[in-house]
mmCIF file of C-alpha atoms in Angstrom:
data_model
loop_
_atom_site.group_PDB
_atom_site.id
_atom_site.type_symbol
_atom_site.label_atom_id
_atom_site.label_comp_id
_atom_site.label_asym_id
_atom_site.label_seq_id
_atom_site.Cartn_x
_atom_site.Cartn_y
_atom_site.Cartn_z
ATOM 1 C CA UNK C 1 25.383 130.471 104.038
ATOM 2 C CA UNK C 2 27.023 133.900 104.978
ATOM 3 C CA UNK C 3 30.070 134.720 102.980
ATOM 4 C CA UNK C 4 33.263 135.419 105.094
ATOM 5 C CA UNK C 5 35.107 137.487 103.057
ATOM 6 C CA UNK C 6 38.641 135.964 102.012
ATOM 7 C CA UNK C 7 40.599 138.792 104.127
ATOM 8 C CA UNK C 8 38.868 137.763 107.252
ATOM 9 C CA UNK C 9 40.056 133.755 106.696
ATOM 10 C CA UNK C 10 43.569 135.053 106.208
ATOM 11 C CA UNK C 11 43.390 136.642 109.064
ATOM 12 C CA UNK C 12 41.545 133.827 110.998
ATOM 13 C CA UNK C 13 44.256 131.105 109.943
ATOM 14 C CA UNK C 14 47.150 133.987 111.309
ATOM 15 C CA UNK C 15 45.456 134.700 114.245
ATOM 16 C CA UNK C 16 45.619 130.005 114.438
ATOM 17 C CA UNK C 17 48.986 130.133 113.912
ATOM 18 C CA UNK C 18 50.140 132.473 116.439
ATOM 19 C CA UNK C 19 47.723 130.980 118.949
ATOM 20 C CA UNK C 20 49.978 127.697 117.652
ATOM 21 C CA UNK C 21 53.567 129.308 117.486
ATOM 22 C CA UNK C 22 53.786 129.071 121.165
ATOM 23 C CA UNK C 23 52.582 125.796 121.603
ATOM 24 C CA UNK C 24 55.201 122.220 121.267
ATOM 25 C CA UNK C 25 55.034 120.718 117.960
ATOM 26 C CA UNK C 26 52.901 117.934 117.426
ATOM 27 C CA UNK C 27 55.594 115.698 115.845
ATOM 28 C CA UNK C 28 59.499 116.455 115.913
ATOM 29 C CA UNK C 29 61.714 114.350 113.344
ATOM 30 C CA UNK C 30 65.941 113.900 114.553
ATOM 31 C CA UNK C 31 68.355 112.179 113.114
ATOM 32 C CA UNK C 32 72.077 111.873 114.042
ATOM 33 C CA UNK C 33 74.631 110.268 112.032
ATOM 34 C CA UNK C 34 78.301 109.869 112.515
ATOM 35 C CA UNK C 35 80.881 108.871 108.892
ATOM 36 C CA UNK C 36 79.035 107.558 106.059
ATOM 37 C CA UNK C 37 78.050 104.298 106.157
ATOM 38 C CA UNK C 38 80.507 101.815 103.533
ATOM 39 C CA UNK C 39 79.063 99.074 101.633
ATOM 40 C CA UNK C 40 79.854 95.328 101.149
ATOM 41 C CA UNK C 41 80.276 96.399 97.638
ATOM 42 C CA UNK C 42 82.741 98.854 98.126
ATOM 43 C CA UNK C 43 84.743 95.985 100.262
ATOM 44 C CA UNK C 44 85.012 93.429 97.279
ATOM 45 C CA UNK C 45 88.391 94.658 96.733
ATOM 46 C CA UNK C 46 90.030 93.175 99.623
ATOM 47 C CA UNK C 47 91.255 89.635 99.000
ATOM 48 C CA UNK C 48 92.628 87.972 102.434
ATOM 49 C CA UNK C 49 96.337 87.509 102.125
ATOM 50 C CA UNK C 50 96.406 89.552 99.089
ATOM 51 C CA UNK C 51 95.635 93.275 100.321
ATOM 52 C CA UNK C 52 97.608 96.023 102.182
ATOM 53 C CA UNK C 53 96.835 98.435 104.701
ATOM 54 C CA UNK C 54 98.290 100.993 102.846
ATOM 55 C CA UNK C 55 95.483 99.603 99.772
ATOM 56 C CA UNK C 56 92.646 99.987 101.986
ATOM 57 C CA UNK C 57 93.327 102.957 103.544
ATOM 58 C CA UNK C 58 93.864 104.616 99.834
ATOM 59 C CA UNK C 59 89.936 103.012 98.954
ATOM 60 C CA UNK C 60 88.138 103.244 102.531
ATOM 61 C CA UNK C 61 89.984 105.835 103.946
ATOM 62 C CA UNK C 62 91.630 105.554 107.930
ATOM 63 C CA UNK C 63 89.997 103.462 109.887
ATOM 64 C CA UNK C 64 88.827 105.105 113.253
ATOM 65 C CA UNK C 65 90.303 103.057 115.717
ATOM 66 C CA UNK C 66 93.843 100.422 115.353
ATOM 67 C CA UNK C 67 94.350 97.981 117.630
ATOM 68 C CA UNK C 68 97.708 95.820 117.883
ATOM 69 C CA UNK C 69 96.698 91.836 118.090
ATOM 70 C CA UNK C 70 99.318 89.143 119.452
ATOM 71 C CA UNK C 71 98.951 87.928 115.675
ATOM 72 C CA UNK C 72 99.408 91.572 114.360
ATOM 73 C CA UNK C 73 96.419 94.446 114.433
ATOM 74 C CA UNK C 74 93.046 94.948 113.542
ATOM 75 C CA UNK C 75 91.354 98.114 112.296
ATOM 76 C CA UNK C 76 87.796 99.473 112.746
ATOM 77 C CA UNK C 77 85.688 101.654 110.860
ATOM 78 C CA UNK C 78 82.510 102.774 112.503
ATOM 79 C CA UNK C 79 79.147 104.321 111.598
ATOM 80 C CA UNK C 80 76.436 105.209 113.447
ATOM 81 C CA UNK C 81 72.782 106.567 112.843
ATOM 82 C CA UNK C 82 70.297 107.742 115.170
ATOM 83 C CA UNK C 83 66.700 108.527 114.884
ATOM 84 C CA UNK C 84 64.359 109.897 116.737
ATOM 85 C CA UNK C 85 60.486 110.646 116.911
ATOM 86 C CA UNK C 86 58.711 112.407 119.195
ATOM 87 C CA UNK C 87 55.060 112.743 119.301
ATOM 88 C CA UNK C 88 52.405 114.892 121.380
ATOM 89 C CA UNK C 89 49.513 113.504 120.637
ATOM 90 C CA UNK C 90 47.377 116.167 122.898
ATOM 91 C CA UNK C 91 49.281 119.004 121.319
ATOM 92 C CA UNK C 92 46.022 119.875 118.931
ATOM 93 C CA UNK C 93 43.881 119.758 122.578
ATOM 94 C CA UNK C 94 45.842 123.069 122.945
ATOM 95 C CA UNK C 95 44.069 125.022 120.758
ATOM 96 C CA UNK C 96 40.624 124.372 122.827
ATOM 97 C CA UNK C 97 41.974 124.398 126.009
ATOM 98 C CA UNK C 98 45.323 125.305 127.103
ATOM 99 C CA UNK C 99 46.078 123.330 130.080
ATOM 100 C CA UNK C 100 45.461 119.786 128.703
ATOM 101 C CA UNK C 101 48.204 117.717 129.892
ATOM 102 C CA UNK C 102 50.982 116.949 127.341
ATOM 103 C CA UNK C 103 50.548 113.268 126.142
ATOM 104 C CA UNK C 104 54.026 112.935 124.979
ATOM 105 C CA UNK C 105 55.580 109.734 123.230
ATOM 106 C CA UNK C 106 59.144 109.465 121.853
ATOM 107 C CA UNK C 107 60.919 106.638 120.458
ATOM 108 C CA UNK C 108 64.707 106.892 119.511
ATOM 109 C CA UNK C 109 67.479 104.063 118.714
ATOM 110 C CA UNK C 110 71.090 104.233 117.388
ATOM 111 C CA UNK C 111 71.952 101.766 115.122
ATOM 112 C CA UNK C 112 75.676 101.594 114.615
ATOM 113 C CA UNK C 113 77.555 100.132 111.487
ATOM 114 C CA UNK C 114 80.742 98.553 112.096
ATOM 115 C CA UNK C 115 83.658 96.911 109.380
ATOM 116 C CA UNK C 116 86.703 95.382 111.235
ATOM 117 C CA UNK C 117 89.787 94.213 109.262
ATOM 118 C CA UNK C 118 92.069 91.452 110.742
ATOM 119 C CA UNK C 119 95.572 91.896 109.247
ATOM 120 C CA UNK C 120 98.493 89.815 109.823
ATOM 121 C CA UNK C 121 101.582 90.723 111.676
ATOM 122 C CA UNK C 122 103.174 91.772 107.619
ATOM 123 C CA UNK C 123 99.745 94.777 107.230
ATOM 124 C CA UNK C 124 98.307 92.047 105.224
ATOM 125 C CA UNK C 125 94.655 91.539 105.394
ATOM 126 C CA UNK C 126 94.116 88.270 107.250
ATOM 127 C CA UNK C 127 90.079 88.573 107.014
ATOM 128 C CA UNK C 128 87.687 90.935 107.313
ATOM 129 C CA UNK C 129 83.438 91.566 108.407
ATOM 130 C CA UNK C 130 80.915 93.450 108.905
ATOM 131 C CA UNK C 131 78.535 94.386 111.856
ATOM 132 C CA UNK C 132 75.007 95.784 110.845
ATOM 133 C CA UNK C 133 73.141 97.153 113.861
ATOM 134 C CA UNK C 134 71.445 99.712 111.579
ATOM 135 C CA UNK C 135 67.785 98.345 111.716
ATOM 136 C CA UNK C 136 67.047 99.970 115.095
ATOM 137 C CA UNK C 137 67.496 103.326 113.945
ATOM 138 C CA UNK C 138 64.139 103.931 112.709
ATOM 139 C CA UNK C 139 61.793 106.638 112.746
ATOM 140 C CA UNK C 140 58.412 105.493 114.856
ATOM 141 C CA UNK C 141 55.211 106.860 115.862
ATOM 142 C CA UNK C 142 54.687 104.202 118.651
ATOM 143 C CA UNK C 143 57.051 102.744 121.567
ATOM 144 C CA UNK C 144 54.971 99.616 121.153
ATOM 145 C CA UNK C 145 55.778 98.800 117.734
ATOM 146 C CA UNK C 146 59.333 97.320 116.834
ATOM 147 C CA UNK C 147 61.685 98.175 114.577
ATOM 148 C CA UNK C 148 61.325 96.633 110.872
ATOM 149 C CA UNK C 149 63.756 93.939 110.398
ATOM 150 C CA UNK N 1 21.696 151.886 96.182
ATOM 151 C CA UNK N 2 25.095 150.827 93.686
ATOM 152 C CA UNK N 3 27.034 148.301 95.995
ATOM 153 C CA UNK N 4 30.092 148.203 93.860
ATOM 154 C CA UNK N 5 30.436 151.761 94.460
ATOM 155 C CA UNK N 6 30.174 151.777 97.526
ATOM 156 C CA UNK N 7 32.959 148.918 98.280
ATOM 157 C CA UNK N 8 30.444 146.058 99.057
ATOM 158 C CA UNK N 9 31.232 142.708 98.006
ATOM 159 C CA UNK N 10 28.996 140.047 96.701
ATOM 160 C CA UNK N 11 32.072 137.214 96.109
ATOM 161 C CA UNK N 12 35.137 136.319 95.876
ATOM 162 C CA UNK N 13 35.390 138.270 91.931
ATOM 163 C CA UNK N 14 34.236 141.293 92.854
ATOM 164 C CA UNK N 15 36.471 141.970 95.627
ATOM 165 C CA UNK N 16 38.095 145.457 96.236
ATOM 166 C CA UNK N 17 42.077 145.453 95.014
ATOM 167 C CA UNK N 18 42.653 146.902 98.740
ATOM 168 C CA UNK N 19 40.867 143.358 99.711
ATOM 169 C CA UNK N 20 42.886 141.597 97.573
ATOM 170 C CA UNK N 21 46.387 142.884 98.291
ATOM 171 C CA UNK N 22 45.633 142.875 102.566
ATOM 172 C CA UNK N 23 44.561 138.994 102.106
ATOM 173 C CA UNK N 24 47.824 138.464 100.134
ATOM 174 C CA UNK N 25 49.431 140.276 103.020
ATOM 175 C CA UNK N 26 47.936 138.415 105.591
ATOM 176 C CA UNK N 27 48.601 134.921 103.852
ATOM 177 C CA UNK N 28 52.287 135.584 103.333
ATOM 178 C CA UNK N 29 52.574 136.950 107.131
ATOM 179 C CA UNK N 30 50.881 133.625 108.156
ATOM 180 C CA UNK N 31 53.376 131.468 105.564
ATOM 181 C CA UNK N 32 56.125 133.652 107.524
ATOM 182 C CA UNK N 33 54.729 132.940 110.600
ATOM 183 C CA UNK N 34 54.287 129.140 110.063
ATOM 184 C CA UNK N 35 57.776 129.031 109.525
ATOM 185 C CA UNK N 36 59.040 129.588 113.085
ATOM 186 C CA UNK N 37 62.683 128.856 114.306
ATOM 187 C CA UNK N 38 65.619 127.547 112.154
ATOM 188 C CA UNK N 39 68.927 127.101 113.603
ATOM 189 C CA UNK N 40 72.633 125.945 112.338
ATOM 190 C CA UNK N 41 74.959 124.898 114.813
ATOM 191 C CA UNK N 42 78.512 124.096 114.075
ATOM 192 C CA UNK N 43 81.006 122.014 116.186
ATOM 193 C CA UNK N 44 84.042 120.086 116.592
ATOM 194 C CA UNK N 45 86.528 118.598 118.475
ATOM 195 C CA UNK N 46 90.124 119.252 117.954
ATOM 196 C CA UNK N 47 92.300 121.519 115.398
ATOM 197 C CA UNK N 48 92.173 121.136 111.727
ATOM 198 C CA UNK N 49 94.859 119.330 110.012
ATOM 199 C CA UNK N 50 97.100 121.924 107.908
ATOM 200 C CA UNK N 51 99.155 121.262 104.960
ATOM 201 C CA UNK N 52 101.972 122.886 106.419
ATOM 202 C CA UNK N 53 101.899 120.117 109.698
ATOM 203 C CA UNK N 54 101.572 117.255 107.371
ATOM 204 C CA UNK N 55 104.330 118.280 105.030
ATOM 205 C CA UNK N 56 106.601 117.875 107.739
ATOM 206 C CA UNK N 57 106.092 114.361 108.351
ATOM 207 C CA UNK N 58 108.519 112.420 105.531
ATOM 208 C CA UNK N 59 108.720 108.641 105.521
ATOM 209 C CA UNK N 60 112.094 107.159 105.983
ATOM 210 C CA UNK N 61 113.453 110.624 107.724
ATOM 211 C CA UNK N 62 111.217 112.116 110.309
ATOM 212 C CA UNK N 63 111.349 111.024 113.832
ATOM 213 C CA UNK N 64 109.117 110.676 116.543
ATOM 214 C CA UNK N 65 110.222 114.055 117.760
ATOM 215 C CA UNK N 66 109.469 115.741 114.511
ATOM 216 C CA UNK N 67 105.945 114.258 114.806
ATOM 217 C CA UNK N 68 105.353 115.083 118.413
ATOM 218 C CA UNK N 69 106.909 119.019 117.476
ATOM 219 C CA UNK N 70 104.586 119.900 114.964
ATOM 220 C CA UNK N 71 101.221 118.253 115.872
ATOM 221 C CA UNK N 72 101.705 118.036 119.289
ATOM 222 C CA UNK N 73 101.092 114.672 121.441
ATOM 223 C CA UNK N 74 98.930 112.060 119.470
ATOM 224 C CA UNK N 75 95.526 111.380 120.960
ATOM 225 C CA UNK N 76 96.176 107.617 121.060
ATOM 226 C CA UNK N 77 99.337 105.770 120.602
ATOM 227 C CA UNK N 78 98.888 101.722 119.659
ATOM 228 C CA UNK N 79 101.670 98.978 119.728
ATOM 229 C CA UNK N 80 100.891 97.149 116.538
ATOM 230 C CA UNK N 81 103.328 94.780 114.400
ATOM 231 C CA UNK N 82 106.407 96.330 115.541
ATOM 232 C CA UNK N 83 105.518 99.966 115.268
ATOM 233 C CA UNK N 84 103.918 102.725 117.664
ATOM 234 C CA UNK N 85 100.982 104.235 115.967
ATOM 235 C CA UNK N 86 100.637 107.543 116.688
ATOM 236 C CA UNK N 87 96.149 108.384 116.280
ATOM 237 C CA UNK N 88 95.417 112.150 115.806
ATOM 238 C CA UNK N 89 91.768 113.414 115.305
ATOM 239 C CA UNK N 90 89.417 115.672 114.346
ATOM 240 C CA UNK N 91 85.751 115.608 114.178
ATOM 241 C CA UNK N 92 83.121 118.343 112.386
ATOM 242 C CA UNK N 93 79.949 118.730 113.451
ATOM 243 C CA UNK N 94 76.790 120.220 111.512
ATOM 244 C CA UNK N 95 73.660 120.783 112.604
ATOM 245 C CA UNK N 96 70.668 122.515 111.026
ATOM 246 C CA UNK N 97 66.838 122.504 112.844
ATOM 247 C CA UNK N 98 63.697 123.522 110.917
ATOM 248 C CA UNK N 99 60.746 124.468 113.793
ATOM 249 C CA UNK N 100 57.368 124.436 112.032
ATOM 250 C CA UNK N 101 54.618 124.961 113.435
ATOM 251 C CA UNK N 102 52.871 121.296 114.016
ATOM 252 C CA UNK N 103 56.215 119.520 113.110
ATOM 253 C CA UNK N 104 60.149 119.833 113.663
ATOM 254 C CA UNK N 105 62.678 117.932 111.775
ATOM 255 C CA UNK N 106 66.211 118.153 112.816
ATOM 256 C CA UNK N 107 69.598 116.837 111.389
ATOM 257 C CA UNK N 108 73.056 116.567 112.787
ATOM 258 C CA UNK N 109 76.110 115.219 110.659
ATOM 259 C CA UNK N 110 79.350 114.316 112.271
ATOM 260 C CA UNK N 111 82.492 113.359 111.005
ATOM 261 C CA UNK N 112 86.072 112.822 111.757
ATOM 262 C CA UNK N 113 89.369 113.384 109.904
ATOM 263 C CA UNK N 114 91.935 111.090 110.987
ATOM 264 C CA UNK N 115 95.964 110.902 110.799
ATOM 265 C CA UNK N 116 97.873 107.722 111.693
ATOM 266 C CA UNK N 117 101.638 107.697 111.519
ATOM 267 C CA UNK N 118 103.424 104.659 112.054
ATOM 268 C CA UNK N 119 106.659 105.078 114.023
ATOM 269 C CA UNK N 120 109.296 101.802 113.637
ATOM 270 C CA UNK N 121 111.506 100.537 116.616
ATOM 271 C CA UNK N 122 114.116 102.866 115.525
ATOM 272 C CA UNK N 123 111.796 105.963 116.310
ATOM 273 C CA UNK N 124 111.779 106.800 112.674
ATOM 274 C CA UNK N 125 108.361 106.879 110.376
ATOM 275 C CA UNK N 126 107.667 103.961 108.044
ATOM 276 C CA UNK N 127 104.475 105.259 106.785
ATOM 277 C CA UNK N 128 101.628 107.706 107.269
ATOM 278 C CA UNK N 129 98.214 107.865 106.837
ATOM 279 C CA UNK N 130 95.937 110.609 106.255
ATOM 280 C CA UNK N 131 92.063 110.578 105.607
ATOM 281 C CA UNK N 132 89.978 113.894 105.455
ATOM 282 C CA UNK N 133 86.145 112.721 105.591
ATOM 283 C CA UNK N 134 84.888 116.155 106.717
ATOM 284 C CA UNK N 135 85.685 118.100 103.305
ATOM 285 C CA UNK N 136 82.193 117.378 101.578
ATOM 286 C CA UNK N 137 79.966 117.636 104.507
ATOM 287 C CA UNK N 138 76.980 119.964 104.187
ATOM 288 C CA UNK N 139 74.320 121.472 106.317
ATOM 289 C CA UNK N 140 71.595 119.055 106.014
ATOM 290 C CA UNK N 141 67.952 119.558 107.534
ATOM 291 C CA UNK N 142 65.729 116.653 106.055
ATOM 292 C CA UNK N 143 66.049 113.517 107.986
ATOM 293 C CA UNK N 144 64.449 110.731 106.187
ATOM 294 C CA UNK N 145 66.623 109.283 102.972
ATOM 295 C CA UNK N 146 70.485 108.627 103.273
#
């Protein structure tokens, strides 16, 4: 077997990735996320009739959105995450033969977080619950598979 | 005929040093080249919160006027338990793309500082709020984990 010297592969795999700089990515990785998601177990605190606005904004921070309630106001904390994959699965074609069609898949979903307080019409914390909508942000190779619950 | 002197090669070992050092060349050109686009992309929405606006804002004295004078009109005002909460925000935005060659992975981070002040019936403020969630964000490109 002739030897190709180890120069001439160097220069083989930069002449590749040139012919490949121009080209779309095979797979593309995004991810958006808005606040940092809070945890049940940095809620405990809260006791219903017990705990303050004032107490939970000192430990969660302000919520992002107050609404007044005929029986006094509720406050909202949000969170969202968003992932996306993209995939062009004819993208190595390219190499070969330029004008392959793309064969382009993407998936993407937004999962969004939320924790609403109820308090009373004294700031007191009347109740309080979560909303997890995370599970359809996922990263995915293929629109036909669904997210992992 | 000597080969060696005479810049042949039989292998790998017995390659020339100007061999040597051009395919070191070439494979840090191509590790240069693999590496094609990176961006960082900043954004927001809104002015930053300064020590000097929130230092005007004293429970028990300030009025709505005071309030309105040195942050300017709130961007959301609530009727809640007796009081008009005044909503001012602010959101960051960070952004950082890595373009490879086969594979891109992008990252954006937002996130929002927010003010409340609570205004009573008498137009006077019972209590304020501040929460500044944007101070320890980073540049972030890897978007798998947390």
């Amino acid at each position: 077997m002739a030897h190709i010297p180890i120069c001439s592969r160097a220069a083989v795999a930069a002449v590749l990735i040139v012919a490949f700089a121009g080209c779309d990515p095979i797979v593309s990785f995004s991810r958006i996320t808005l606040n940092t998601p809070l945890t049940a177990q940095e809620t405990d605190f809260i006791q219903p009739k017990m705990t303050t606005f004032v107490q939970i904004v000192e430990q969660l921070g302000p919520p992002n959105e107050l609404k007044g309630t005929p029986e006094g106001a509720v406050a909202v904390y949000y969170f969202l995450d968003g992932k996306r994959t993209r995939v062009n699965y004819t993208a190595p074609a390219h190499v070969v033969q330029a004008f392959i069609p793309d064969l382009v898949v993407s998936v993407w979903g937004v999962g969004v977080d939320q924790l609403t307080i109820w308090f009373d019409d004294r700031w007191v914390a009347r109740d309080y619950g979560f909303a997890f909508n995370r599970k359809i942000g996922q990263f995915r190779l293929l629109p036909t598979r669904e997210a992992e619950k | 005929m000597d080969r060696h002197r005479m810049g042949a090669r039989t292998g790998p070992s017995d390659s020339p040093a100007w061999a040597v050092a051009a395919s070191w060349l070439l494979a840090g050109l191509s590790a240069a080249m693999s590496l094609t686009a990176c961006t960082f992309v900043r954004g927001g929405i809104g002015d930053e919160f300064t020590t000097d606006q929130l230092a005007v804002i004293q429970k028990g004295t300030s009025t709505r006027a005071d309030v309105v004078a040195a942050l300017g009109a709130p961007d959301r005002v609530v009727e809640a338990n007796g009081h008009e909460v005044f909503q001012y925000y602010r959101y960051d935005i960070k952004s950082t793309s890595l373009f490879l060659i086969l594979v891109n992975f992008s990252r954006t981070n937002i996130k929002s500082d927010d003010l409340f002040v609570f205004v009573n019936k008498n137009g006077i403020v019972d209590e304020m709020v501040f929460g500044k969630r944007t101070k320890d964000m980073e540049f972030r490109v890897w978007p798998f984990g947390d």
